[in-house]
Amino acid sequence: MKRAVPCGDGEIDFVYDVARLDEKLLLNALRELGASVRLVNVAELVAPEGLGRVGVIRLAARSRVVPAAYTYEANGGLSINSA
C-alpha cells in the first residue's frame, strides 16, 4: 500500500529500493553534514503530496530511476540520481 508522508521545507528524500553499502554510506554522509534526510522506499513513493524538495534517487532497478526522478521534477523539485 502506498502512503504519503508529510515533510518539511528543505527536506531531502533519499529514495531507495535496496539498501546497499554505498547507499548507507551516502545517507550517513548527508546526515553528518546536518541535512534533514527522510528515507523513502520507492514502493511507497506517491505524488504530488508528501514529497521533499529534493529527491536523491538511488535505485538498483534502472527501470524505476526515470519515473522516480520525473515525480520530483514534475512537481517543481530537484532529483539527483546516478543515471
Short mmCIF file of N, CA and C in Angstrom, two decimals:
data_model
loop_
_atom_site.label_atom_id
_atom_site.label_comp_id
_atom_site.label_asym_id
_atom_site.label_seq_id
_atom_site.Cartn_x
_atom_site.Cartn_y
_atom_site.Cartn_z
N MET A 1 0.83 -1.17 0.00
CA MET A 1 0.00 0.00 0.00
C MET A 1 0.88 1.24 0.00
N LYS A 2 0.59 2.18 -0.87
CA LYS A 2 1.35 3.43 -0.95
C LYS A 2 0.80 4.43 0.05
N ARG A 3 1.70 5.26 0.59
CA ARG A 3 1.28 6.26 1.56
C ARG A 3 2.08 7.52 1.37
N ALA A 4 1.48 8.63 1.70
CA ALA A 4 2.18 9.92 1.65
C ALA A 4 2.65 10.24 3.05
N VAL A 5 3.91 10.66 3.16
CA VAL A 5 4.48 11.01 4.45
C VAL A 5 4.71 12.51 4.45
N PRO A 6 4.14 13.25 5.41
CA PRO A 6 4.35 14.70 5.44
C PRO A 6 5.83 15.04 5.58
N CYS A 7 6.24 16.13 4.96
CA CYS A 7 7.64 16.53 5.06
C CYS A 7 7.71 18.04 5.25
N GLY A 8 8.84 18.49 5.76
CA GLY A 8 9.05 19.91 5.98
C GLY A 8 9.81 20.54 4.83
N ASP A 9 9.83 21.86 4.78
CA ASP A 9 10.57 22.57 3.75
C ASP A 9 12.06 22.24 3.85
N GLY A 10 12.67 22.04 2.69
CA GLY A 10 14.11 21.82 2.64
C GLY A 10 14.52 20.39 2.93
N GLU A 11 13.58 19.52 3.18
CA GLU A 11 13.92 18.14 3.48
C GLU A 11 14.35 17.40 2.23
N ILE A 12 15.31 16.51 2.40
CA ILE A 12 15.80 15.67 1.31
C ILE A 12 15.21 14.29 1.46
N ASP A 13 14.61 13.79 0.39
CA ASP A 13 14.12 12.41 0.37
C ASP A 13 15.22 11.53 -0.21
N PHE A 14 15.57 10.48 0.47
CA PHE A 14 16.55 9.51 -0.01
C PHE A 14 15.75 8.32 -0.49
N VAL A 15 15.54 8.24 -1.82
CA VAL A 15 14.68 7.23 -2.42
C VAL A 15 15.52 6.01 -2.78
N TYR A 16 15.12 4.85 -2.29
CA TYR A 16 15.89 3.62 -2.49
C TYR A 16 14.96 2.44 -2.72
N ASP A 17 15.52 1.35 -3.21
CA ASP A 17 14.78 0.10 -3.28
C ASP A 17 15.53 -1.01 -2.56
N VAL A 18 16.86 -0.99 -2.63
CA VAL A 18 17.71 -1.95 -1.93
C VAL A 18 18.75 -1.14 -1.16
N ALA A 19 18.87 -1.39 0.13
CA ALA A 19 19.83 -0.64 0.96
C ALA A 19 21.21 -1.31 0.85
N ARG A 20 21.97 -0.88 -0.18
CA ARG A 20 23.33 -1.40 -0.38
C ARG A 20 24.31 -0.57 0.44
N LEU A 21 25.56 -1.01 0.50
CA LEU A 21 26.57 -0.32 1.29
C LEU A 21 26.76 1.12 0.84
N ASP A 22 26.81 1.37 -0.48
CA ASP A 22 27.03 2.75 -0.94
C ASP A 22 25.88 3.67 -0.57
N GLU A 23 24.65 3.16 -0.55
CA GLU A 23 23.52 3.98 -0.12
C GLU A 23 23.63 4.31 1.37
N LYS A 24 24.03 3.33 2.17
CA LYS A 24 24.19 3.57 3.61
C LYS A 24 25.28 4.60 3.88
N LEU A 25 26.39 4.51 3.15
CA LEU A 25 27.48 5.47 3.33
C LEU A 25 27.06 6.88 2.92
N LEU A 26 26.36 7.00 1.79
CA LEU A 26 25.89 8.30 1.32
C LEU A 26 24.88 8.89 2.30
N LEU A 27 23.98 8.09 2.79
CA LEU A 27 22.99 8.55 3.76
C LEU A 27 23.67 9.05 5.03
N ASN A 28 24.64 8.30 5.53
CA ASN A 28 25.37 8.74 6.73
C ASN A 28 26.12 10.04 6.49
N ALA A 29 26.72 10.20 5.31
CA ALA A 29 27.45 11.43 5.00
C ALA A 29 26.51 12.63 4.96
N LEU A 30 25.34 12.48 4.37
CA LEU A 30 24.36 13.57 4.33
C LEU A 30 23.94 13.97 5.74
N ARG A 31 23.69 12.98 6.57
CA ARG A 31 23.27 13.27 7.95
C ARG A 31 24.39 13.92 8.75
N GLU A 32 25.64 13.50 8.52
CA GLU A 32 26.78 14.11 9.21
C GLU A 32 26.96 15.58 8.82
N LEU A 33 26.54 15.92 7.60
CA LEU A 33 26.60 17.31 7.14
C LEU A 33 25.44 18.14 7.69
N GLY A 34 24.56 17.50 8.42
CA GLY A 34 23.44 18.21 9.03
C GLY A 34 22.19 18.28 8.17
N ALA A 35 22.16 17.53 7.08
CA ALA A 35 20.99 17.55 6.20
C ALA A 35 19.83 16.80 6.85
N SER A 36 18.64 17.32 6.64
CA SER A 36 17.42 16.66 7.10
C SER A 36 17.03 15.65 6.02
N VAL A 37 17.25 14.38 6.29
CA VAL A 37 17.05 13.34 5.29
C VAL A 37 15.96 12.38 5.75
N ARG A 38 15.06 12.06 4.83
CA ARG A 38 13.98 11.11 5.12
C ARG A 38 14.14 9.93 4.17
N LEU A 39 14.12 8.71 4.69
CA LEU A 39 14.18 7.50 3.86
C LEU A 39 12.83 7.25 3.22
N VAL A 40 12.82 7.01 1.91
CA VAL A 40 11.59 6.71 1.19
C VAL A 40 11.83 5.48 0.33
N ASN A 41 11.14 4.39 0.64
CA ASN A 41 11.22 3.21 -0.21
C ASN A 41 10.43 3.50 -1.47
N VAL A 42 11.00 3.20 -2.64
CA VAL A 42 10.35 3.55 -3.91
C VAL A 42 8.97 2.91 -4.01
N ALA A 43 8.76 1.79 -3.35
CA ALA A 43 7.45 1.14 -3.38
C ALA A 43 6.38 1.99 -2.69
N GLU A 44 6.80 2.94 -1.84
CA GLU A 44 5.87 3.80 -1.12
C GLU A 44 5.81 5.21 -1.68
N LEU A 45 6.51 5.46 -2.79
CA LEU A 45 6.57 6.81 -3.36
C LEU A 45 5.24 7.15 -4.02
N VAL A 46 4.65 8.26 -3.60
CA VAL A 46 3.42 8.77 -4.20
C VAL A 46 3.63 10.24 -4.55
N ALA A 47 2.83 10.74 -5.47
CA ALA A 47 2.95 12.14 -5.87
C ALA A 47 1.55 12.70 -6.06
N PRO A 48 1.37 13.99 -5.92
CA PRO A 48 2.36 15.00 -5.60
C PRO A 48 2.50 15.27 -4.11
N GLU A 49 1.59 14.77 -3.27
CA GLU A 49 1.66 15.07 -1.84
C GLU A 49 2.77 14.27 -1.18
N GLY A 50 3.38 14.88 -0.16
CA GLY A 50 4.32 14.15 0.65
C GLY A 50 5.75 14.13 0.17
N LEU A 51 6.08 14.90 -0.88
CA LEU A 51 7.44 14.89 -1.40
C LEU A 51 8.28 15.98 -0.77
N GLY A 52 9.56 15.68 -0.58
CA GLY A 52 10.51 16.71 -0.18
C GLY A 52 10.86 17.55 -1.39
N ARG A 53 11.66 18.58 -1.21
CA ARG A 53 12.04 19.44 -2.33
C ARG A 53 13.14 18.83 -3.18
N VAL A 54 13.90 17.90 -2.60
CA VAL A 54 14.99 17.24 -3.31
C VAL A 54 14.84 15.74 -3.13
N GLY A 55 15.00 15.00 -4.21
CA GLY A 55 14.98 13.54 -4.14
C GLY A 55 16.31 12.99 -4.60
N VAL A 56 17.02 12.32 -3.70
CA VAL A 56 18.25 11.61 -4.07
C VAL A 56 17.79 10.22 -4.48
N ILE A 57 17.84 9.95 -5.78
CA ILE A 57 17.29 8.72 -6.35
C ILE A 57 18.39 7.67 -6.43
N ARG A 58 18.32 6.64 -5.60
CA ARG A 58 19.34 5.59 -5.55
C ARG A 58 18.63 4.25 -5.69
N LEU A 59 18.38 3.84 -6.93
CA LEU A 59 17.62 2.63 -7.19
C LEU A 59 18.45 1.60 -7.95
N ALA A 60 18.39 0.35 -7.51
CA ALA A 60 19.06 -0.73 -8.23
C ALA A 60 18.29 -1.06 -9.51
N ALA A 61 16.97 -0.94 -9.45
CA ALA A 61 16.12 -1.22 -10.61
C ALA A 61 16.14 0.00 -11.53
N ARG A 62 16.94 -0.07 -12.59
CA ARG A 62 17.12 1.06 -13.51
C ARG A 62 15.81 1.50 -14.16
N SER A 63 14.86 0.59 -14.32
CA SER A 63 13.59 0.95 -14.94
C SER A 63 12.77 1.91 -14.07
N ARG A 64 13.13 2.05 -12.80
CA ARG A 64 12.39 2.93 -11.89
C ARG A 64 13.05 4.29 -11.70
N VAL A 65 14.28 4.46 -12.19
CA VAL A 65 15.01 5.72 -11.95
C VAL A 65 14.31 6.90 -12.62
N VAL A 66 14.01 6.80 -13.90
CA VAL A 66 13.42 7.93 -14.62
C VAL A 66 12.03 8.28 -14.08
N PRO A 67 11.13 7.31 -13.86
CA PRO A 67 9.84 7.68 -13.28
C PRO A 67 9.95 8.33 -11.90
N ALA A 68 10.86 7.86 -11.07
CA ALA A 68 11.03 8.46 -9.74
C ALA A 68 11.57 9.88 -9.86
N ALA A 69 12.56 10.08 -10.73
CA ALA A 69 13.12 11.43 -10.93
C ALA A 69 12.05 12.36 -11.49
N TYR A 70 11.26 11.87 -12.44
CA TYR A 70 10.20 12.69 -13.03
C TYR A 70 9.18 13.10 -11.98
N THR A 71 8.88 12.22 -11.03
CA THR A 71 7.93 12.54 -9.97
C THR A 71 8.34 13.80 -9.22
N TYR A 72 9.63 13.93 -8.91
CA TYR A 72 10.11 15.12 -8.21
C TYR A 72 10.14 16.34 -9.13
N GLU A 73 10.68 16.17 -10.33
CA GLU A 73 10.85 17.30 -11.24
C GLU A 73 9.52 17.85 -11.73
N ALA A 74 8.53 17.00 -11.94
CA ALA A 74 7.22 17.45 -12.42
C ALA A 74 6.49 18.27 -11.37
N ASN A 75 6.89 18.12 -10.12
CA ASN A 75 6.25 18.86 -9.03
C ASN A 75 7.11 20.01 -8.53
N GLY A 76 8.06 20.45 -9.38
CA GLY A 76 8.87 21.61 -9.04
C GLY A 76 10.08 21.32 -8.17
N GLY A 77 10.36 20.06 -7.94
CA GLY A 77 11.50 19.68 -7.11
C GLY A 77 12.74 19.38 -7.94
N LEU A 78 13.74 18.91 -7.29
CA LEU A 78 15.01 18.56 -7.91
C LEU A 78 15.28 17.10 -7.64
N SER A 79 15.72 16.38 -8.68
CA SER A 79 16.11 14.99 -8.47
C SER A 79 17.61 14.86 -8.72
N ILE A 80 18.24 14.09 -7.87
CA ILE A 80 19.66 13.80 -8.01
C ILE A 80 19.75 12.29 -8.11
N ASN A 81 20.32 11.81 -9.22
CA ASN A 81 20.42 10.36 -9.37
C ASN A 81 21.69 9.98 -10.10
N SER A 82 21.93 8.69 -10.15
CA SER A 82 23.15 8.19 -10.76
C SER A 82 22.97 7.77 -12.21
N ALA A 83 21.79 8.04 -12.79
CA ALA A 83 21.53 7.64 -14.17
C ALA A 83 22.20 8.57 -15.16
#
